[in-house]
PDB file of C-alpha atoms in Angstrom:
ATOM      1  CA  CYS A   1      24.804 -21.777 -24.640  1.00  0.00           C
ATOM      2  CA  SER A   2      24.919 -19.002 -27.139  1.00  0.00           C
ATOM      3  CA  SER A   3      26.752 -19.406 -30.399  1.00  0.00           C
ATOM      4  CA  GLY A   4      26.799 -15.689 -31.078  1.00  0.00           C
ATOM      5  CA  GLY A   5      24.391 -13.776 -33.244  1.00  0.00           C
ATOM      6  CA  ASP A   6      21.080 -12.552 -31.880  1.00  0.00           C
ATOM      7  CA  ASN A   7      20.634 -13.134 -28.162  1.00  0.00           C
ATOM      8  CA  ASP A   8      17.403 -12.253 -26.376  1.00  0.00           C
ATOM      9  CA  ASP A   9      19.351 -11.993 -23.096  1.00  0.00           C
ATOM     10  CA  ASP A  10      21.035  -8.824 -24.383  1.00  0.00           C
ATOM     11  CA  ASP A  11      17.675  -7.044 -24.013  1.00  0.00           C
ATOM     12  CA  ARG A  12      17.187  -8.115 -20.405  1.00  0.00           C
ATOM     13  CA  VAL A  13      17.984  -5.558 -17.748  1.00  0.00           C
ATOM     14  CA  SER A  14      20.057  -6.973 -14.889  1.00  0.00           C
ATOM     15  CA  LEU A  15      18.907  -6.847 -11.303  1.00  0.00           C
ATOM     16  CA  MET A  16      21.703  -4.363 -10.516  1.00  0.00           C
ATOM     17  CA  GLN A  17      20.544  -2.057 -13.303  1.00  0.00           C
ATOM     18  CA  GLN A  18      16.934  -2.234 -12.141  1.00  0.00           C
ATOM     19  CA  ILE A  19      17.524  -1.466  -8.454  1.00  0.00           C
ATOM     20  CA  ASN A  20      20.193   1.195  -9.027  1.00  0.00           C
ATOM     21  CA  GLY A  21      18.604   2.827 -12.066  1.00  0.00           C
ATOM     22  CA  GLY A  22      17.449   5.982 -10.275  1.00  0.00           C
ATOM     23  CA  GLU A  23      13.795   5.060  -9.824  1.00  0.00           C
ATOM     24  CA  SER A  24      12.325   5.688  -6.351  1.00  0.00           C
ATOM     25  CA  VAL A  25      10.209   2.484  -6.522  1.00  0.00           C
ATOM     26  CA  VAL A  26      11.242  -0.682  -8.366  1.00  0.00           C
ATOM     27  CA  ASP A  27       8.614  -3.423  -8.748  1.00  0.00           C
ATOM     28  CA  LEU A  28      10.188  -6.811  -9.492  1.00  0.00           C
ATOM     29  CA  SER A  29       6.879  -8.702  -9.852  1.00  0.00           C
ATOM     30  CA  GLY A  30       7.119 -11.926 -11.798  1.00  0.00           C
ATOM     31  CA  GLN A  31      10.911 -11.943 -11.963  1.00  0.00           C
ATOM     32  CA  LYS A  32      13.324 -14.426 -10.420  1.00  0.00           C
ATOM     33  CA  PHE A  33      16.986 -13.606 -10.196  1.00  0.00           C
ATOM     34  CA  SER A  34      20.066 -15.766 -10.338  1.00  0.00           C
ATOM     35  CA  GLU A  35      22.648 -13.147  -9.432  1.00  0.00           C
ATOM     36  CA  ASP A  36      23.830 -11.497  -6.228  1.00  0.00           C
ATOM     37  CA  ALA A  37      23.221  -7.756  -6.229  1.00  0.00           C
ATOM     38  CA  SER A  38      23.755  -4.604  -4.201  1.00  0.00           C
ATOM     39  CA  VAL A  39      21.665  -1.526  -3.496  1.00  0.00           C
ATOM     40  CA  ASN A  40      23.681   1.682  -3.745  1.00  0.00           C
ATOM     41  CA  SER A  41      21.028   4.385  -3.304  1.00  0.00           C
ATOM     42  CA  GLY A  42      17.779   4.867  -1.408  1.00  0.00           C
ATOM     43  CA  VAL A  43      14.980   2.945  -3.103  1.00  0.00           C
ATOM     44  CA  VAL A  44      11.801   0.955  -2.451  1.00  0.00           C
ATOM     45  CA  ILE A  45      12.105  -2.571  -3.873  1.00  0.00           C
ATOM     46  CA  LYS A  46       8.811  -4.442  -4.157  1.00  0.00           C
ATOM     47  CA  ASN A  47       7.816  -8.026  -4.903  1.00  0.00           C
ATOM     48  CA  GLY A  48      11.270  -9.548  -5.362  1.00  0.00           C
ATOM     49  CA  ASP A  49      12.064 -13.251  -5.442  1.00  0.00           C
ATOM     50  CA  PHE A  50      15.845 -13.296  -5.278  1.00  0.00           C
ATOM     51  CA  GLY A  51      16.201 -17.031  -5.927  1.00  0.00           C
ATOM     52  CA  GLY A  52      18.312 -17.647  -2.818  1.00  0.00           C
ATOM     53  CA  LYS A  53      20.898 -15.021  -3.761  1.00  0.00           C
ATOM     54  CA  THR A  54      22.392 -12.254  -1.613  1.00  0.00           C
ATOM     55  CA  LEU A  55      21.250  -8.637  -1.731  1.00  0.00           C
ATOM     56  CA  THR A  56      23.768  -6.276  -0.114  1.00  0.00           C
ATOM     57  CA  VAL A  57      22.444  -2.892   1.037  1.00  0.00           C
ATOM     58  CA  ASN A  58      25.161  -0.214   0.948  1.00  0.00           C
ATOM     59  CA  CYS A  59      23.100   2.822   2.027  1.00  0.00           C
ATOM     60  CA  GLY A  60      20.243   3.812   4.303  1.00  0.00           C
ATOM     61  CA  ASP A  61      16.702   4.735   3.333  1.00  0.00           C
ATOM     62  CA  VAL A  62      16.059   1.414   1.602  1.00  0.00           C
ATOM     63  CA  VAL A  63      12.681  -0.347   1.856  1.00  0.00           C
ATOM     64  CA  LEU A  64      12.198  -3.978   0.864  1.00  0.00           C
ATOM     65  CA  ASP A  65       8.492  -4.738   0.496  1.00  0.00           C
ATOM     66  CA  ASN A  66       7.368  -8.340  -0.084  1.00  0.00           C
ATOM     67  CA  VAL A  67      10.732  -9.968  -0.773  1.00  0.00           C
ATOM     68  CA  GLN A  68      11.560 -13.653  -0.489  1.00  0.00           C
ATOM     69  CA  ASN A  69      14.331 -16.205  -0.987  1.00  0.00           C
ATOM     70  CA  VAL A  70      17.067 -13.725  -0.092  1.00  0.00           C
ATOM     71  CA  THR A  71      19.982 -13.239   2.243  1.00  0.00           C
ATOM     72  CA  LEU A  72      19.954  -9.536   2.990  1.00  0.00           C
ATOM     73  CA  VAL A  73      23.291  -8.078   4.119  1.00  0.00           C
ATOM     74  CA  ILE A  74      23.258  -4.562   5.550  1.00  0.00           C
ATOM     75  CA  SER A  75      26.881  -3.614   4.916  1.00  0.00           C
ATOM     76  CA  GLU A  76      29.361  -1.678   7.037  1.00  0.00           C
ATOM     77  CA  SER A  77      29.058   1.266   4.637  1.00  0.00           C
ATOM     78  CA  VAL A  78      25.531   2.000   5.917  1.00  0.00           C
ATOM     79  CA  THR A  79      26.187   4.641   8.567  1.00  0.00           C
ATOM     80  CA  SER A  80      22.842   6.445   8.711  1.00  0.00           C
ATOM     81  CA  GLY A  81      19.240   6.031   7.694  1.00  0.00           C
ATOM     82  CA  THR A  82      16.905   3.115   8.175  1.00  0.00           C
ATOM     83  CA  VAL A  83      16.644  -0.139   6.281  1.00  0.00           C
ATOM     84  CA  THR A  84      13.052  -1.404   6.385  1.00  0.00           C
ATOM     85  CA  ILE A  85      11.780  -4.876   5.536  1.00  0.00           C
ATOM     86  CA  LYS A  86       8.000  -5.230   5.361  1.00  0.00           C
ATOM     87  CA  ASN A  87       5.340  -7.687   4.234  1.00  0.00           C
ATOM     88  CA  SER A  88       8.004 -10.314   3.561  1.00  0.00           C
ATOM     89  CA  ASN A  89       6.365 -13.596   4.447  1.00  0.00           C
ATOM     90  CA  GLY A  90       7.766 -15.738   1.696  1.00  0.00           C
ATOM     91  CA  THR A  91      10.266 -18.496   2.149  1.00  0.00           C
ATOM     92  CA  SER A  92      13.775 -18.054   3.460  1.00  0.00           C
ATOM     93  CA  VAL A  93      14.566 -14.446   4.305  1.00  0.00           C
ATOM     94  CA  SER A  94      17.759 -14.004   6.332  1.00  0.00           C
ATOM     95  CA  ILE A  95      19.262 -10.691   7.456  1.00  0.00           C
ATOM     96  CA  VAL A  96      22.892 -10.022   8.381  1.00  0.00           C
ATOM     97  CA  VAL A  97      23.337  -6.653  10.116  1.00  0.00           C
ATOM     98  CA  LYS A  98      26.920  -5.399   9.668  1.00  0.00           C
ATOM     99  CA  GLY A  99      26.098  -1.688   9.395  1.00  0.00           C
ATOM    100  CA  GLY A 100      23.247   0.765   9.677  1.00  0.00           C
ATOM    101  CA  SER A 101      21.802   2.676  12.536  1.00  0.00           C
ATOM    102  CA  SER A 102      18.320   1.166  12.502  1.00  0.00           C
ATOM    103  CA  ILE A 103      16.718  -1.901  10.953  1.00  0.00           C
ATOM    104  CA  THR A 104      12.917  -2.089  11.021  1.00  0.00           C
ATOM    105  CA  ILE A 105      10.994  -5.268  10.204  1.00  0.00           C
ATOM    106  CA  TRP A 106       7.203  -4.902   9.736  1.00  0.00           C
ATOM    107  CA  ASP A 107       4.602  -7.642   9.313  1.00  0.00           C
ATOM    108  CA  SER A 108       7.137 -10.208   8.128  1.00  0.00           C
ATOM    109  CA  ALA A 109       8.308 -13.761   8.753  1.00  0.00           C
ATOM    110  CA  ILE A 110      12.110 -13.824   8.855  1.00  0.00           C
ATOM    111  CA  THR A 111      14.218 -16.964   9.152  1.00  0.00           C
ATOM    112  CA  ASN A 112      17.376 -15.507  10.728  1.00  0.00           C
ATOM    113  CA  VAL A 113      18.730 -12.157  11.888  1.00  0.00           C
ATOM    114  CA  SER A 114      22.437 -12.006  12.701  1.00  0.00           C
ATOM    115  CA  VAL A 115      23.463  -8.789  14.471  1.00  0.00           C
ATOM    116  CA  GLU A 116      27.153  -8.290  13.694  1.00  0.00           C
ATOM    117  CA  LYS A 117      27.346  -4.522  14.300  1.00  0.00           C
ATOM    118  CA  GLU A 118      27.996  -2.841  17.633  1.00  0.00           C
ATOM    119  CA  ASN A 119      25.076  -0.703  18.886  1.00  0.00           C
ATOM    120  CA  ALA A 120      22.685  -1.877  16.157  1.00  0.00           C
ATOM    121  CA  THR A 121      18.961  -1.357  16.636  1.00  0.00           C
ATOM    122  CA  VAL A 122      16.536  -3.959  15.294  1.00  0.00           C
ATOM    123  CA  GLU A 123      12.864  -3.053  15.636  1.00  0.00           C
ATOM    124  CA  LEU A 124      10.114  -5.638  15.118  1.00  0.00           C
ATOM    125  CA  SER A 125       6.670  -4.204  14.423  1.00  0.00           C
ATOM    126  CA  GLY A 126       3.244  -5.589  13.665  1.00  0.00           C
ATOM    127  CA  ASP A 127       2.825  -9.297  13.073  1.00  0.00           C
ATOM    128  CA  THR A 128       6.561  -9.999  12.699  1.00  0.00           C
ATOM    129  CA  LYS A 129       8.001 -13.392  13.546  1.00  0.00           C
ATOM    130  CA  VAL A 130      11.731 -14.095  13.529  1.00  0.00           C
ATOM    131  CA  THR A 131      12.801 -17.714  13.967  1.00  0.00           C
ATOM    132  CA  ASN A 132      16.354 -16.981  15.211  1.00  0.00           C
ATOM    133  CA  VAL A 133      18.183 -13.832  16.294  1.00  0.00           C
ATOM    134  CA  ASP A 134      21.913 -14.183  16.936  1.00  0.00           C
ATOM    135  CA  VAL A 135      23.648 -11.201  18.580  1.00  0.00           C
ATOM    136  CA  LYS A 136      27.412 -11.181  18.045  1.00  0.00           C
ATOM    137  CA  GLU A 137      28.284  -7.578  19.043  1.00  0.00           C
ATOM    138  CA  GLU A 138      27.765  -5.360  22.084  1.00  0.00           C
ATOM    139  CA  GLY A 139      25.154  -2.684  22.521  1.00  0.00           C
ATOM    140  CA  ALA A 140      22.486  -4.254  20.321  1.00  0.00           C
ATOM    141  CA  ASN A 141      18.915  -3.271  21.063  1.00  0.00           C
ATOM    142  CA  ILE A 142      16.113  -5.576  19.941  1.00  0.00           C
ATOM    143  CA  SER A 143      12.658  -4.080  20.383  1.00  0.00           C
ATOM    144  CA  GLY A 144       9.235  -5.366  19.510  1.00  0.00           C
ATOM    145  CA  ASP A 145       5.590  -4.618  19.985  1.00  0.00           C
ATOM    146  CA  SER A 146       2.911  -6.869  21.456  1.00  0.00           C
ATOM    147  CA  SER A 147       2.332  -8.713  18.158  1.00  0.00           C
ATOM    148  CA  SER A 148       5.973  -9.472  17.345  1.00  0.00           C
ATOM    149  CA  SER A 149       7.887 -12.579  18.364  1.00  0.00           C
ATOM    150  CA  ILE A 150      11.314 -14.213  18.309  1.00  0.00           C
ATOM    151  CA  GLY A 151      11.717 -17.993  18.474  1.00  0.00           C
ATOM    152  CA  ASN A 152      15.282 -18.138  19.819  1.00  0.00           C
ATOM    153  CA  LEU A 153      17.468 -15.208  20.877  1.00  0.00           C
ATOM    154  CA  SER A 154      21.113 -16.224  21.158  1.00  0.00           C
ATOM    155  CA  VAL A 155      23.743 -13.822  22.504  1.00  0.00           C
ATOM    156  CA  ASP A 156      27.409 -14.723  22.034  1.00  0.00           C
ATOM    157  CA  SER A 157      29.412 -15.280  25.210  1.00  0.00           C
ATOM    158  CA  GLY A 158      30.996 -12.137  26.630  1.00  0.00           C
ATOM    159  CA  VAL A 159      28.750  -9.729  24.732  1.00  0.00           C
ATOM    160  CA  LYS A 160      27.590  -6.882  26.986  1.00  0.00           C
ATOM    161  CA  ASN A 161      24.784  -4.368  26.976  1.00  0.00           C
ATOM    162  CA  VAL A 162      22.223  -6.171  24.828  1.00  0.00           C
ATOM    163  CA  GLY A 163      18.706  -4.872  25.346  1.00  0.00           C
ATOM    164  CA  ILE A 164      15.386  -6.559  24.690  1.00  0.00           C
ATOM    165  CA  ASP A 165      12.299  -4.405  24.918  1.00  0.00           C
ATOM    166  CA  GLY A 166       8.769  -5.539  24.089  1.00  0.00           C
ATOM    167  CA  GLY A 167       7.440  -8.519  22.182  1.00  0.00           C
ATOM    168  CA  LYS A 168       7.560 -12.220  22.899  1.00  0.00           C
ATOM    169  CA  VAL A 169      10.702 -14.373  22.983  1.00  0.00           C
ATOM    170  CA  ASP A 170      10.359 -18.161  23.210  1.00  0.00           C
ATOM    171  CA  SER A 171      13.888 -18.810  24.473  1.00  0.00           C
ATOM    172  CA  VAL A 172      17.074 -16.903  25.298  1.00  0.00           C
ATOM    173  CA  SER A 173      20.543 -18.397  25.443  1.00  0.00           C
ATOM    174  CA  ALA A 174      23.085 -15.886  26.631  1.00  0.00           C
ATOM    175  CA  GLY A 175      25.828 -17.741  28.523  1.00  0.00           C
ATOM    176  CA  ASP A 176      27.751 -15.054  30.416  1.00  0.00           C
ATOM    177  CA  ALA A 177      26.472 -12.227  28.206  1.00  0.00           C
ATOM    178  CA  VAL A 178      24.797  -9.237  29.844  1.00  0.00           C
ATOM    179  CA  VAL A 179      21.197  -8.888  28.626  1.00  0.00           C
ATOM    180  CA  THR A 180      18.824  -6.190  29.895  1.00  0.00           C
ATOM    181  CA  VAL A 181      15.137  -7.050  29.653  1.00  0.00           C
ATOM    182  CA  GLY A 182      12.829  -4.040  29.364  1.00  0.00           C
ATOM    183  CA  GLY A 183       9.125  -3.641  29.873  1.00  0.00           C
ATOM    184  CA  GLY A 184       6.587  -5.599  27.928  1.00  0.00           C
ATOM    185  CA  VAL A 185       8.837  -8.562  27.112  1.00  0.00           C
ATOM    186  CA  GLU A 186       7.403 -12.030  27.534  1.00  0.00           C
ATOM    187  CA  ILE A 187      10.133 -14.687  27.713  1.00  0.00           C
ATOM    188  CA  SER A 188       9.085 -18.343  27.811  1.00  0.00           C
ATOM    189  CA  ASP A 189      12.502 -19.902  28.609  1.00  0.00           C
ATOM    190  CA  MET A 190      15.711 -18.178  29.690  1.00  0.00           C
TER     191      MET A 190
END
């Protein structure tokens, strides 16, 4: 608790100020954050430990490189551009897709991806492993290359036109959903 007077915290720049300060690359090395934040312009954010907080992306052309301990929400306001997550193999990275035209995940270990936007595209590249993907809206396309994998792909009942193309999927639970499996997909249990 501060009793007034000099406060070293006044000199600290908040997470929001750092990531929206106009720099094209923001390196957060050595910092841990205790506040939720949002990204409001295209930027590359590197080496961020978000301390379990939420980072909301409100625009396209955002790259998150080596982030951990974060719930990433791609908001409805993202209508164009790509959001890219790469080299994020730390603990507990979850992604909620509510907007955006394309989400690319490269060489990362992701805990959960929840696709809550119609016609969203989620591309897994390189050595990417996603524990759970939950598709809640129609028209989603999940694609991967030969090195990428999904532990469990769950598609909500009644969802139509979900595509899976490439990569490995350990199990699929789709109820009465309509899922199209493209070339190069290896599914262990459907």
